Amino acid sequence: MSNPELCKGMKFPNGKVFRAALREYVVRKPVDIKFKLNEKTKVSIHCKYECGWRVYASQIAGELTFQIKTMVPTCTCRRTFKHRQVTSTYVARKYLDDFNKNHYWAISGVKHRVMQDVYVDLSINRVYRTKRKAREFILGDERLQYGKLRDYTEMIRVTNVGSKVILQTEITEPNTQPKFKRMYVRYNAQKVGFLEGCRPPVGLDGYHLKGKFGGHILSATVRDGNDNIFPIALGVVEQENNDSWVWFLQTFADDIGRPDELNLVFISDRQKGLIPAMEMLFPTIEHRFCVKYIYNNFKLNFKGLELKATLWKCATVTTVREFEKRMQDMKELDKEA
Ligand SMILES: [Zn+2]
């Protein structure tokens, strides 16, 4: 559908699909068009300048299927950089992913991209309208998705027995709808797989959620027996702080099992609020820091590839004797280190 080639006899599942394919086709050719007939069951389109190019398509009786019955596929008109089918809605939909990734996509960037792809020169006003529409599509979609969370939660419980899903809402103002607060999701296979086939170091991490409503995602991840990354549980919280980490870790322990009984070791960067949360909930559980994080601090004072390599060797050896030997190597390189 991103680059359809139309011909006589071609069928489409319904009128909507036909219209979308037609639009994409005439934008790419390009043929600027006008509709002579635009009804639910039949469409007749001509070249805007009446050079002879035309398409007639209609619904097959008794079906939703649309078929091209007539097509004169050659437009001899001079090419321009305008095209009436390249509307703001069309551009917003076509580049929705890009708009979503880059909320600050510049006017000139959008103009350039459309010119490059379909040789249409959008007016500044049209780009403004496009950006506004893209924002509406993205926000509208996001809002609707939050509205589906309760059904989603219920669906997981029913169809994926053994899973754990917690959806927390809060009422921030009286007489208003409850608002999303936090969510915890762990599928059945994640717990079973973790307990039966994974190693005990559990990586904890937090990350910003991009998008209109913000928040943070918290995750607990391990390595399985093949050294592949294996996610155990996810949380979505209002922000990363002591309170949200306490909630996530407590929920995790209630759900998966006590970390001391499972002999777990936690590993993380210095996530905001995580260290006090760990100390409060699991004071006896070992908590390590990611070497990459340690190295980022280390390199501020101790520079050079050799020290870096030695630090990584210290971190990756598997016996106490080797570790002490590597630490000695490091001391010989730099006493302070
Ligand atoms: Zn023409």
Short mmCIF file of C-alpha atoms and ligand atoms in Angstrom, two decimals:
data_model
loop_
_atom_site.label_atom_id
_atom_site.label_comp_id
_atom_site.label_asym_id
_atom_site.label_seq_id
_atom_site.Cartn_x
_atom_site.Cartn_y
_atom_site.Cartn_z
CA MET A 1 0.00 0.00 0.00
CA SER A 2 2.94 2.38 0.31
CA ASN A 3 3.50 2.32 -3.46
CA PRO A 4 0.52 0.70 -5.20
CA GLU A 5 0.38 0.10 -8.95
CA LEU A 6 -3.20 0.24 -10.24
CA CYS A 7 -4.56 -1.50 -13.32
CA LYS A 8 -7.84 -2.51 -14.88
CA GLY A 9 -9.48 -5.48 -13.15
CA MET A 10 -7.71 -4.94 -9.83
CA LYS A 11 -9.80 -5.68 -6.73
CA PHE A 12 -9.81 -4.11 -3.27
CA PRO A 13 -11.46 -5.43 -0.08
CA ASN A 14 -13.67 -2.34 0.16
CA GLY A 15 -14.15 1.24 -0.98
CA LYS A 16 -12.00 2.66 1.80
CA VAL A 17 -8.99 0.59 0.81
CA PHE A 18 -9.52 1.50 -2.85
CA ARG A 19 -9.66 5.22 -2.07
CA ALA A 20 -6.48 5.04 0.03
CA ALA A 21 -4.64 3.14 -2.72
CA LEU A 22 -5.90 5.55 -5.37
CA ARG A 23 -4.71 8.54 -3.39
CA GLU A 24 -1.27 7.06 -2.87
CA TYR A 25 -1.09 6.18 -6.57
CA VAL A 26 -2.05 9.61 -7.92
CA VAL A 27 0.28 11.36 -5.48
CA ARG A 28 3.19 9.24 -6.62
CA LYS A 29 2.55 9.37 -10.37
CA PRO A 30 1.65 12.29 -10.05
CA VAL A 31 -1.80 12.92 -11.48
CA ASP A 32 -3.82 15.74 -10.04
CA ILE A 33 -7.41 14.57 -10.08
CA LYS A 34 -11.02 15.53 -9.83
CA PHE A 35 -13.95 13.30 -8.95
CA LYS A 36 -16.68 13.16 -11.60
CA LEU A 37 -18.56 10.71 -9.44
CA ASN A 38 -17.94 9.93 -5.81
CA GLU A 39 -20.56 7.62 -4.40
CA LYS A 40 -20.57 4.81 -1.91
CA THR A 41 -20.62 2.12 -4.60
CA LYS A 42 -18.94 3.83 -7.59
CA VAL A 43 -16.17 6.29 -8.21
CA SER A 44 -15.16 8.04 -11.42
CA ILE A 45 -11.95 10.08 -11.41
CA HIS A 46 -10.42 12.14 -14.20
CA CYS A 47 -7.22 14.09 -14.57
CA LYS A 48 -7.92 17.58 -13.32
CA TYR A 49 -6.74 18.99 -16.69
CA GLU A 50 -8.77 16.49 -18.77
CA CYS A 51 -5.85 14.97 -20.67
CA GLY A 52 -7.68 11.66 -20.87
CA TRP A 53 -6.33 9.91 -17.77
CA ARG A 54 -9.21 8.31 -15.88
CA VAL A 55 -10.24 5.54 -13.54
CA TYR A 56 -13.67 4.10 -12.95
CA ALA A 57 -14.21 1.66 -10.08
CA SER A 58 -17.33 0.20 -8.53
CA GLN A 59 -18.54 -2.26 -5.97
CA ILE A 60 -19.14 -5.83 -7.09
CA ALA A 61 -22.82 -6.65 -6.59
CA GLY A 62 -23.48 -8.43 -3.31
CA GLU A 63 -19.95 -7.86 -2.00
CA LEU A 64 -17.98 -5.06 -0.40
CA THR A 65 -15.21 -5.66 -2.96
CA PHE A 66 -14.27 -2.70 -5.15
CA GLN A 67 -12.94 -3.31 -8.64
CA ILE A 68 -11.33 -1.06 -11.25
CA LYS A 69 -13.52 -1.42 -14.34
CA THR A 70 -11.95 1.18 -16.61
CA MET A 71 -8.52 2.73 -16.56
CA VAL A 72 -6.68 5.02 -18.97
CA PRO A 73 -3.33 5.17 -17.24
CA THR A 74 -1.40 7.91 -19.07
CA CYS A 75 -1.43 11.52 -17.95
CA THR A 76 0.41 13.81 -20.32
CA CYS A 77 0.10 16.95 -18.23
CA ARG A 78 3.03 19.07 -17.17
CA ARG A 79 4.39 18.32 -13.75
CA THR A 80 3.87 20.88 -10.99
CA PHE A 81 4.85 20.92 -7.33
CA LYS A 82 1.24 21.23 -6.21
CA HIS A 83 -1.13 18.36 -5.57
CA ARG A 84 -4.59 18.69 -4.11
CA GLN A 85 -4.56 15.15 -2.76
CA VAL A 86 -1.58 15.93 -0.55
CA THR A 87 -3.75 17.34 2.22
CA SER A 88 -2.67 18.08 5.77
CA THR A 89 -4.54 14.98 6.98
CA TYR A 90 -2.80 12.84 4.37
CA VAL A 91 0.66 14.10 5.33
CA ALA A 92 -0.07 13.86 9.08
CA ARG A 93 -1.19 10.23 8.74
CA LYS A 94 1.63 9.26 6.39
CA TYR A 95 4.35 10.56 8.71
CA LEU A 96 2.64 9.87 12.02
CA ASP A 97 5.54 7.76 13.27
CA ASP A 98 7.99 10.54 12.54
CA PHE A 99 5.79 13.14 14.22
CA ASN A 100 5.47 10.85 17.21
CA LYS A 101 9.23 10.37 17.52
CA ASN A 102 9.98 14.02 17.04
CA HIS A 103 7.45 16.43 18.54
CA TYR A 104 9.62 19.34 17.50
CA TRP A 105 9.98 18.39 13.84
CA ALA A 106 10.70 21.75 12.20
CA ILE A 107 8.48 23.25 9.51
CA SER A 108 11.39 23.21 7.08
CA GLY A 109 12.11 19.56 7.89
CA VAL A 110 8.53 18.49 7.13
CA LYS A 111 8.52 20.53 3.91
CA HIS A 112 11.79 19.02 2.80
CA ARG A 113 10.70 15.47 3.53
CA VAL A 114 7.44 15.77 1.57
CA MET A 115 9.29 17.39 -1.33
CA GLN A 116 11.84 14.59 -1.32
CA ASP A 117 9.24 11.80 -1.17
CA VAL A 118 6.46 13.03 -3.46
CA TYR A 119 7.72 16.27 -5.06
CA VAL A 120 5.02 18.41 -3.54
CA ASP A 121 5.81 21.84 -2.20
CA LEU A 122 3.63 22.35 0.88
CA SER A 123 2.78 25.89 1.91
CA ILE A 124 3.91 26.95 5.38
CA ASN A 125 0.26 27.13 6.42
CA ARG A 126 -0.38 23.59 5.30
CA VAL A 127 2.62 22.36 7.29
CA TYR A 128 1.25 24.13 10.39
CA ARG A 129 -2.11 22.44 9.86
CA THR A 130 -0.35 19.12 9.32
CA LYS A 131 1.58 19.42 12.56
CA ARG A 132 -1.58 20.31 14.46
CA LYS A 133 -3.42 17.31 13.01
CA ALA A 134 -0.55 14.93 13.74
CA ARG A 135 -0.55 16.12 17.34
CA GLU A 136 -4.30 15.53 17.60
CA PHE A 137 -4.00 12.01 16.16
CA ILE A 138 -1.21 11.14 18.58
CA LEU A 139 -2.87 12.60 21.68
CA GLY A 140 -6.29 11.23 20.77
CA ASP A 141 -4.85 7.76 20.34
CA GLU A 142 -2.95 7.92 23.59
CA ARG A 143 -5.96 9.10 25.57
CA LEU A 144 -8.09 6.32 24.10
CA GLN A 145 -5.48 3.73 25.02
CA TYR A 146 -5.53 4.73 28.68
CA GLY A 147 -9.30 4.28 28.55
CA LYS A 148 -8.83 0.66 27.45
CA LEU A 149 -6.50 -0.31 30.28
CA ARG A 150 -9.20 -1.81 32.50
CA ASP A 151 -10.38 -4.08 29.71
CA TYR A 152 -6.80 -4.95 28.89
CA THR A 153 -6.11 -5.88 32.51
CA GLU A 154 -9.20 -8.07 32.63
CA MET A 155 -8.32 -9.70 29.32
CA ILE A 156 -4.86 -10.69 30.57
CA ARG A 157 -6.37 -12.18 33.73
CA VAL A 158 -8.86 -14.24 31.76
CA THR A 159 -6.70 -15.38 28.85
CA ASN A 160 -3.30 -15.70 30.49
CA VAL A 161 -3.96 -17.53 33.73
CA GLY A 162 -1.25 -17.15 36.35
CA SER A 163 -0.35 -13.63 35.24
CA LYS A 164 -0.34 -10.71 37.64
CA VAL A 165 -1.71 -7.34 36.60
CA ILE A 166 -2.35 -4.46 38.95
CA LEU A 167 -3.97 -1.25 37.77
CA GLN A 168 -4.03 1.60 40.27
CA THR A 169 -6.16 4.65 39.76
CA GLU A 170 -6.77 7.70 41.88
CA ILE A 171 -9.40 10.39 42.10
CA THR A 172 -7.60 13.69 42.15
CA GLU A 173 -10.66 15.94 42.20
CA PRO A 174 -14.11 15.14 43.60
CA ASN A 175 -16.79 14.11 41.08
CA THR A 176 -14.31 13.33 38.31
CA GLN A 177 -13.34 10.10 36.60
CA PRO A 178 -10.59 8.10 38.29
CA LYS A 179 -7.18 8.80 36.75
CA PHE A 180 -4.41 6.37 35.93
CA LYS A 181 -1.77 6.16 38.64
CA ARG A 182 0.34 3.03 38.36
CA MET A 183 0.40 -0.32 36.66
CA TYR A 184 2.25 -3.59 37.20
CA VAL A 185 2.32 -6.30 34.52
CA ARG A 186 3.86 -9.76 34.77
CA TYR A 187 2.77 -12.57 32.48
CA ASN A 188 2.60 -16.16 33.68
CA ALA A 189 5.46 -17.36 31.45
CA GLN A 190 7.71 -14.66 32.90
CA LYS A 191 7.45 -15.94 36.45
CA VAL A 192 7.66 -19.59 35.47
CA GLY A 193 10.60 -18.97 33.15
CA PHE A 194 12.42 -16.84 35.68
CA LEU A 195 12.10 -19.29 38.54
CA GLU A 196 12.97 -22.32 36.45
CA GLY A 197 15.58 -21.17 34.00
CA CYS A 198 17.23 -17.88 34.85
CA ARG A 199 20.14 -16.62 36.90
CA PRO A 200 19.64 -14.80 40.20
CA PRO A 201 21.03 -11.31 39.39
CA VAL A 202 18.00 -9.11 38.67
CA GLY A 203 18.60 -5.91 36.73
CA LEU A 204 16.47 -2.95 37.80
CA ASP A 205 16.05 0.02 35.54
CA GLY A 206 13.85 3.04 35.03
CA TYR A 207 13.16 5.03 31.92
CA HIS A 208 11.17 8.09 30.87
CA LEU A 209 7.98 7.48 28.95
CA LYS A 210 7.85 9.87 26.05
CA GLY A 211 4.46 11.14 25.08
CA LYS A 212 1.74 13.38 26.32
CA PHE A 213 1.24 11.86 29.75
CA GLY A 214 4.86 11.26 30.74
CA GLY A 215 5.62 8.97 33.67
CA HIS A 216 8.28 6.34 34.05
CA ILE A 217 8.57 2.70 33.21
CA LEU A 218 10.33 0.48 35.77
CA SER A 219 11.59 -2.93 34.82
CA ALA A 220 13.08 -6.07 36.34
CA THR A 221 15.14 -8.08 33.88
CA VAL A 222 17.40 -11.14 34.12
CA ARG A 223 19.56 -13.30 31.88
CA ASP A 224 18.34 -16.76 31.03
CA GLY A 225 20.44 -19.93 30.71
CA ASN A 226 21.43 -18.94 27.15
CA ASP A 227 22.59 -15.53 28.34
CA ASN A 228 19.66 -13.86 26.61
CA ILE A 229 17.76 -10.98 28.15
CA PHE A 230 14.61 -12.16 29.91
CA PRO A 231 12.16 -9.56 31.25
CA ILE A 232 10.30 -10.52 34.42
CA ALA A 233 8.05 -7.61 35.27
CA LEU A 234 7.19 -4.07 34.22
CA GLY A 235 5.77 -1.18 36.15
CA VAL A 236 4.43 2.13 34.91
CA VAL A 237 4.57 4.84 37.56
CA GLU A 238 3.99 8.57 37.83
CA GLN A 239 7.69 9.24 38.28
CA GLU A 240 10.85 7.56 39.44
CA ASN A 241 11.30 8.22 43.16
CA ASN A 242 11.62 6.44 46.48
CA ASP A 243 7.87 5.92 46.78
CA SER A 244 7.39 4.42 43.32
CA TRP A 245 10.42 2.11 43.68
CA VAL A 246 9.16 0.92 47.09
CA TRP A 247 5.80 0.16 45.48
CA PHE A 248 7.34 -1.66 42.51
CA LEU A 249 9.81 -3.72 44.58
CA GLN A 250 7.20 -4.61 47.18
CA THR A 251 4.79 -5.71 44.47
CA PHE A 252 7.58 -7.66 42.79
CA ALA A 253 8.47 -9.48 46.04
CA ASP A 254 4.81 -10.26 46.83
CA ASP A 255 4.35 -11.55 43.30
CA ILE A 256 7.57 -13.46 42.56
CA GLY A 257 8.81 -14.38 46.04
CA ARG A 258 11.01 -13.02 48.81
CA PRO A 259 14.42 -12.00 47.39
CA ASP A 260 16.24 -13.53 50.38
CA GLU A 261 14.49 -16.87 49.91
CA LEU A 262 15.25 -16.85 46.19
CA ASN A 263 18.87 -15.77 46.78
CA LEU A 264 18.44 -12.82 44.45
CA VAL A 265 21.03 -10.15 43.81
CA PHE A 266 19.95 -6.78 42.45
CA ILE A 267 21.98 -4.83 39.95
CA SER A 268 21.28 -1.30 38.76
CA ASP A 269 22.55 2.15 38.00
CA ARG A 270 21.97 4.69 40.71
CA GLN A 271 18.32 5.09 39.78
CA LYS A 272 16.58 7.93 41.52
CA GLY A 273 15.09 6.73 44.82
CA LEU A 274 16.11 3.10 44.30
CA ILE A 275 18.92 2.86 46.85
CA PRO A 276 16.87 4.04 49.87
CA ALA A 277 14.00 1.83 48.70
CA MET A 278 16.31 -1.20 48.62
CA GLU A 279 17.73 -0.37 52.05
CA MET A 280 14.29 -0.07 53.52
CA LEU A 281 12.74 -3.20 52.01
CA PHE A 282 15.64 -5.60 51.61
CA PRO A 283 18.51 -4.46 53.87
CA THR A 284 20.22 -7.85 53.71
CA ILE A 285 20.03 -8.35 49.95
CA GLU A 286 23.11 -7.70 47.89
CA HIS A 287 22.79 -4.69 45.60
CA ARG A 288 25.44 -4.17 42.95
CA PHE A 289 25.99 -1.42 40.46
CA CYS A 290 26.35 -1.80 36.75
CA VAL A 291 30.04 -1.69 35.76
CA LYS A 292 29.28 0.72 32.96
CA TYR A 293 27.93 3.11 35.55
CA ILE A 294 30.92 2.59 37.86
CA TYR A 295 33.24 3.15 34.93
CA ASN A 296 31.56 6.43 33.99
CA ASN A 297 32.45 7.75 37.44
CA PHE A 298 35.84 6.04 37.51
CA LYS A 299 36.98 7.59 34.24
CA LEU A 300 36.49 11.11 35.56
CA ASN A 301 39.61 10.62 37.68
CA PHE A 302 41.35 7.71 36.00
CA LYS A 303 41.65 8.00 32.28
CA GLY A 304 43.10 5.70 29.65
CA LEU A 305 42.26 2.51 27.84
CA GLU A 306 44.52 0.32 29.94
CA LEU A 307 42.80 1.26 33.20
CA LYS A 308 39.46 0.77 31.50
CA ALA A 309 40.41 -2.72 30.33
CA THR A 310 41.71 -3.62 33.80
CA LEU A 311 38.53 -2.43 35.48
CA TRP A 312 36.43 -4.57 33.12
CA LYS A 313 38.66 -7.57 33.80
CA CYS A 314 38.12 -7.12 37.56
CA ALA A 315 34.40 -7.11 36.91
CA THR A 316 34.28 -10.19 34.70
CA VAL A 317 36.55 -12.69 36.48
CA THR A 318 34.72 -15.39 38.35
CA THR A 319 36.98 -16.36 41.27
CA VAL A 320 38.23 -14.44 44.28
CA ARG A 321 41.86 -15.26 43.45
CA GLU A 322 41.64 -13.90 39.93
CA PHE A 323 39.81 -10.83 41.19
CA GLU A 324 42.55 -10.07 43.72
CA LYS A 325 45.18 -10.52 41.04
CA ARG A 326 43.40 -8.09 38.70
CA MET A 327 42.99 -5.56 41.48
CA GLN A 328 46.73 -5.84 42.08
CA ASP A 329 47.31 -5.17 38.36
CA MET A 330 45.24 -2.05 38.68
CA LYS A 331 47.21 -0.85 41.71
CA GLU A 332 50.40 -1.28 39.74
CA LEU A 333 49.00 0.85 36.96
CA ASP A 334 47.75 3.56 39.27
CA LYS A 335 47.98 3.43 43.05
CA GLU A 336 45.02 5.73 43.56
CA ALA A 337 42.74 3.66 41.35
ZN ZN B 1 -3.38 14.78 -17.06
#
